XYZ file of N, CA and C in Angstrom:
366
model
N -29.930 2.330 -37.964
C -31.108 3.144 -38.143
C -31.650 3.513 -36.757
N -32.098 4.732 -36.611
C -32.688 5.145 -35.348
C -34.004 5.868 -35.626
N -34.880 5.846 -34.634
C -36.181 6.488 -34.745
C -36.299 7.562 -33.680
N -36.887 8.683 -34.057
C -37.219 9.733 -33.100
C -38.731 9.761 -32.994
N -39.213 9.366 -31.824
C -40.661 9.368 -31.630
C -40.966 9.863 -30.232
N -42.200 10.280 -30.053
C -42.620 10.771 -28.748
C -44.124 10.754 -28.622
N -44.591 10.772 -27.380
C -46.018 10.848 -27.071
C -46.215 12.084 -26.204
N -47.090 12.971 -26.650
C -47.329 14.233 -25.950
C -48.815 14.505 -25.840
N -49.172 15.333 -24.851
C -50.533 15.846 -24.774
C -50.517 17.245 -25.365
N -51.489 17.525 -26.203
C -51.558 18.836 -26.858
C -52.922 19.459 -26.656
N -52.968 20.768 -26.839
C -54.200 21.544 -26.736
C -54.378 22.313 -28.033
N -55.582 22.274 -28.584
C -55.873 22.980 -29.828
C -57.106 23.852 -29.627
N -56.959 25.142 -29.888
C -58.088 26.065 -29.828
C -58.946 25.858 -31.077
N -60.246 25.719 -30.894
C -61.160 25.557 -32.027
C -61.775 26.904 -32.367
N -62.095 27.100 -33.624
C -62.650 28.365 -34.103
C -64.139 28.415 -33.765
N -64.441 28.809 -32.530
C -65.828 28.892 -32.080
C -65.911 29.933 -30.974
N -66.863 30.850 -31.092
C -67.128 31.845 -30.062
C -68.638 32.037 -29.997
N -69.177 31.986 -28.787
C -70.612 32.184 -28.587
C -70.801 33.169 -27.445
N -71.567 34.227 -27.682
C -71.831 35.226 -26.643
C -72.789 34.639 -25.608
N -72.513 34.921 -24.326
C -73.323 34.377 -23.238
C -73.434 35.389 -22.098
N -74.368 35.121 -21.197
C -74.375 35.716 -19.875
C -73.955 34.573 -18.971
N -72.815 34.717 -18.332
C -72.215 33.627 -17.569
C -73.097 33.224 -16.393
N -73.363 31.933 -16.273
C -74.172 31.439 -15.164
C -73.375 31.410 -13.869
N -72.066 31.530 -13.956
C -71.221 31.478 -12.764
C -71.032 32.857 -12.137
N -70.676 33.859 -12.959
C -70.391 35.188 -12.399
C -71.425 36.240 -12.794
N -72.291 35.957 -13.772
C -73.333 36.887 -14.183
C -72.897 37.953 -15.168
N -71.659 37.917 -15.628
C -71.138 38.921 -16.563
C -71.336 38.462 -18.006
N -71.268 39.425 -18.933
C -71.278 39.084 -20.347
C -69.925 38.506 -20.721
N -69.934 37.513 -21.591
C -68.681 36.911 -22.021
C -68.893 36.040 -23.241
N -67.918 35.205 -23.517
C -67.968 34.291 -24.652
C -67.555 32.902 -24.199
N -68.108 31.905 -24.886
C -67.606 30.546 -24.752
C -66.464 30.395 -25.747
N -65.333 29.916 -25.287
C -64.216 29.555 -26.163
C -64.023 28.056 -26.029
N -63.914 27.376 -27.150
C -63.826 25.915 -27.148
C -62.401 25.488 -27.488
N -61.894 24.507 -26.745
C -60.600 23.920 -27.065
C -60.655 22.415 -26.858
N -59.718 21.743 -27.496
C -59.651 20.288 -27.457
C -58.281 19.889 -26.931
N -58.242 18.876 -26.065
C -56.976 18.287 -25.648
C -56.935 16.867 -26.188
N -55.739 16.407 -26.524
C -55.587 15.062 -27.083
C -54.157 14.585 -26.892
N -53.984 13.284 -26.969
C -52.649 12.677 -26.943
C -52.246 12.441 -28.397
N -50.951 12.601 -28.700
C -50.482 12.433 -30.073
C -49.152 11.683 -30.079
N -49.035 10.768 -31.023
C -47.777 10.058 -31.265
C -47.082 10.750 -32.423
N -45.850 11.206 -32.189
C -45.093 11.860 -33.254
C -43.909 10.981 -33.652
N -43.658 10.929 -34.934
C -42.534 10.187 -35.490
C -41.733 11.161 -36.341
N -40.493 11.418 -35.954
C -39.662 12.429 -36.611
C -40.370 13.785 -36.647
N -40.987 14.171 -35.520
C -41.667 15.446 -35.332
C -42.926 15.605 -36.181
N -43.425 14.531 -36.762
C -44.648 14.569 -37.558
C -45.744 13.846 -36.773
N -46.881 14.535 -36.477
C -47.962 13.872 -35.759
C -48.544 12.741 -36.602
N -48.573 11.533 -36.035
C -49.035 10.370 -36.788
C -50.385 9.848 -36.315
N -50.631 9.887 -35.016
C -51.819 9.253 -34.483
C -52.317 10.046 -33.276
N -53.632 10.395 -33.255
C -54.236 11.127 -32.149
C -55.241 10.227 -31.446
N -55.297 10.335 -30.111
C -56.303 9.596 -29.364
C -56.631 10.356 -28.077
N -57.633 9.886 -27.362
C -58.124 10.476 -26.116
C -58.476 11.953 -26.277
N -59.316 12.244 -27.260
C -59.753 13.625 -27.482
C -60.804 13.999 -26.447
N -60.638 15.168 -25.869
C -61.596 15.712 -24.924
C -61.840 17.167 -25.295
N -63.087 17.589 -25.179
C -63.463 18.950 -25.551
C -63.856 19.729 -24.302
N -63.441 21.003 -24.258
C -63.710 21.854 -23.112
C -64.179 23.217 -23.574
N -64.918 23.902 -22.705
C -65.379 25.264 -22.940
C -64.847 26.125 -21.812
N -64.286 27.288 -22.166
C -63.814 28.245 -21.173
C -64.548 29.556 -21.381
N -65.022 30.150 -20.295
C -65.687 31.444 -20.404
C -64.633 32.553 -20.389
N -64.871 33.604 -21.152
C -63.896 34.695 -21.243
C -63.985 35.638 -20.048
N -65.094 35.634 -19.332
C -65.271 36.587 -18.234
C -64.578 36.128 -16.953
N -64.848 34.919 -16.486
C -64.275 34.458 -15.214
C -63.403 33.212 -15.379
N -63.202 32.784 -16.626
C -62.326 31.658 -16.965
C -62.757 30.338 -16.330
N -64.064 30.171 -16.163
C -64.597 28.893 -15.695
C -64.487 27.894 -16.833
N -64.100 26.663 -16.512
C -63.916 25.633 -17.531
C -64.958 24.545 -17.339
N -65.641 24.212 -18.435
C -66.643 23.153 -18.450
C -66.184 22.050 -19.390
N -66.561 20.836 -19.095
C -66.342 19.728 -20.017
C -67.499 19.730 -21.012
N -67.191 19.637 -22.288
C -68.197 19.712 -23.346
C -68.528 18.317 -23.854
N -69.805 18.086 -24.157
C -70.253 16.819 -24.736
C -69.421 16.529 -25.988
N -68.902 15.300 -26.101
C -67.966 14.982 -27.192
C -68.612 15.082 -28.575
N -69.903 14.787 -28.693
C -70.566 14.896 -30.004
C -70.630 16.360 -30.453
N -70.954 17.258 -29.549
C -70.987 18.692 -29.874
C -69.577 19.167 -30.211
N -68.583 18.697 -29.466
C -67.194 19.065 -29.738
C -66.738 18.632 -31.118
N -67.107 17.412 -31.530
C -66.741 16.942 -32.875
C -67.417 17.774 -33.953
N -68.666 18.179 -33.711
C -69.366 19.016 -34.691
C -68.704 20.385 -34.815
N -68.260 20.955 -33.696
C -67.551 22.240 -33.734
C -66.226 22.080 -34.455
N -65.529 20.977 -34.200
C -64.242 20.726 -34.861
C -64.401 20.617 -36.375
N -65.524 20.041 -36.826
C -65.791 19.936 -38.269
C -66.217 21.265 -38.883
N -66.490 22.275 -38.052
C -66.856 23.587 -38.560
C -68.348 23.807 -38.683
N -69.168 22.935 -38.091
C -70.615 23.099 -38.154
C -71.058 24.249 -37.261
N -72.206 24.843 -37.607
C -72.774 25.933 -36.822
C -73.578 25.311 -35.676
N -73.067 25.433 -34.455
C -73.645 24.784 -33.286
C -73.876 25.817 -32.199
N -74.953 25.654 -31.436
C -75.180 26.479 -30.256
C -74.971 25.602 -29.023
N -74.130 26.046 -28.124
C -73.874 25.287 -26.895
C -74.940 25.664 -25.876
N -75.659 24.659 -25.383
C -76.689 24.850 -24.372
C -76.195 24.287 -23.033
N -76.795 24.693 -21.918
C -76.329 24.217 -20.601
C -76.302 22.705 -20.459
N -77.187 21.985 -21.134
C -77.182 20.514 -21.023
C -75.993 19.866 -21.733
N -75.270 20.621 -22.560
C -74.067 20.111 -23.225
C -72.830 20.226 -22.339
N -72.934 20.968 -21.234
C -71.793 21.232 -20.363
C -71.885 20.389 -19.094
N -70.732 19.919 -18.629
C -70.691 19.122 -17.408
C -69.560 19.613 -16.527
N -69.792 19.579 -15.239
C -68.755 19.940 -14.280
C -68.278 21.365 -14.472
N -67.517 21.840 -13.524
C -66.909 23.146 -13.706
C -65.720 23.278 -12.784
N -64.761 24.044 -13.225
C -63.559 24.305 -12.447
C -63.069 25.685 -12.811
N -62.303 26.246 -11.942
C -61.698 27.538 -12.224
C -60.275 27.477 -11.732
N -59.376 27.942 -12.524
C -57.958 27.828 -12.204
C -57.659 28.432 -10.844
N -57.103 27.615 -9.953
C -56.705 28.081 -8.640
C -57.834 28.296 -7.655
N -59.058 27.926 -7.992
C -60.180 28.169 -7.097
C -60.876 26.865 -6.729
N -61.362 26.825 -5.502
C -62.143 25.679 -5.058
C -63.538 26.182 -4.747
N -64.536 25.600 -5.354
C -65.903 26.073 -5.205
C -66.564 25.312 -4.067
N -67.160 26.064 -3.146
C -67.906 25.474 -2.042
C -69.384 25.739 -2.254
N -70.218 24.744 -1.894
C -71.661 24.869 -2.054
C -72.339 24.538 -0.735
N -73.245 25.396 -0.322
C -73.987 25.185 0.916
C -75.024 24.095 0.705
N -75.043 23.112 1.593
C -76.006 22.005 1.466
C -77.415 22.423 1.891
N -77.535 23.526 2.639
C -78.848 23.976 3.112
C -79.566 24.863 2.094
N -78.867 25.916 1.610
C -79.537 26.888 0.734
C -79.037 26.866 -0.711
N -77.941 26.149 -0.989
C -77.439 26.056 -2.351
C -76.500 27.177 -2.770
N -76.157 28.084 -1.877
C -75.257 29.197 -2.183
C -73.880 28.654 -2.555
N -73.283 29.180 -3.641
C -71.940 28.760 -4.048
C -70.974 29.926 -3.886
N -69.745 29.603 -3.497
C -68.720 30.625 -3.298
C -67.342 30.029 -3.545
N -66.401 30.887 -3.887
C -65.007 30.494 -4.022
C -64.182 31.004 -2.843
N -64.815 31.777 -1.969
C -64.123 32.328 -0.806
C -63.856 31.232 0.216
N -62.970 31.515 1.133
C -62.579 30.540 2.145
C -63.452 30.682 3.399
N -64.774 30.589 3.223
C -65.702 30.681 4.342
C -65.852 29.328 5.013
N -66.029 29.334 6.333
C -66.375 28.102 7.044
C -67.882 27.979 7.181
N -68.574 29.132 7.191
C -70.025 29.162 7.332
C -70.634 29.913 6.154
N -71.817 29.521 5.763
C -72.515 30.144 4.636
C -72.918 31.572 4.993
N -72.590 32.569 4.147
C -72.975 33.943 4.442
C -74.481 34.194 4.255
N -75.198 33.302 3.594
C -76.634 33.468 3.369
C -77.458 32.924 4.514
N -77.178 31.660 4.932
C -78.025 31.028 5.938
C -77.292 30.696 7.240
N -75.965 30.772 7.276
C -75.209 30.562 8.494
C -74.848 29.127 8.807
N -75.227 28.176 7.955
C -74.875 26.782 8.224
C -73.418 26.511 7.796
N -72.837 25.461 8.358
C -71.433 25.131 8.088
C -71.282 24.623 6.646
N -70.265 25.153 5.938
C -69.993 24.713 4.561
C -69.197 23.420 4.543
């Protein structure tokens, strides 16, 4: 007797869209919610899921935020939820490194050594 099993990380898009004005780029867009998780498969059948994490991606500039897990579970169950800024943590953008000026708070993704607003070193 032999067993075919595997452990994989998967991504699942959740059915949720919320119109926003992006706090990062200032454009109109939508929040899209997705979940990542680890899954144990036995004979290609998913048997056990763990380490669920919920994320929000903006449609305008593709900034990714980590979403509060309770709000993520409610969205996964299909509840009508509004995502507020306090539900989001951290941010990243594919291929970009965000720099923030310690003097004036200006944020940029450009490769500046000095802040274009106040002139202090980034």
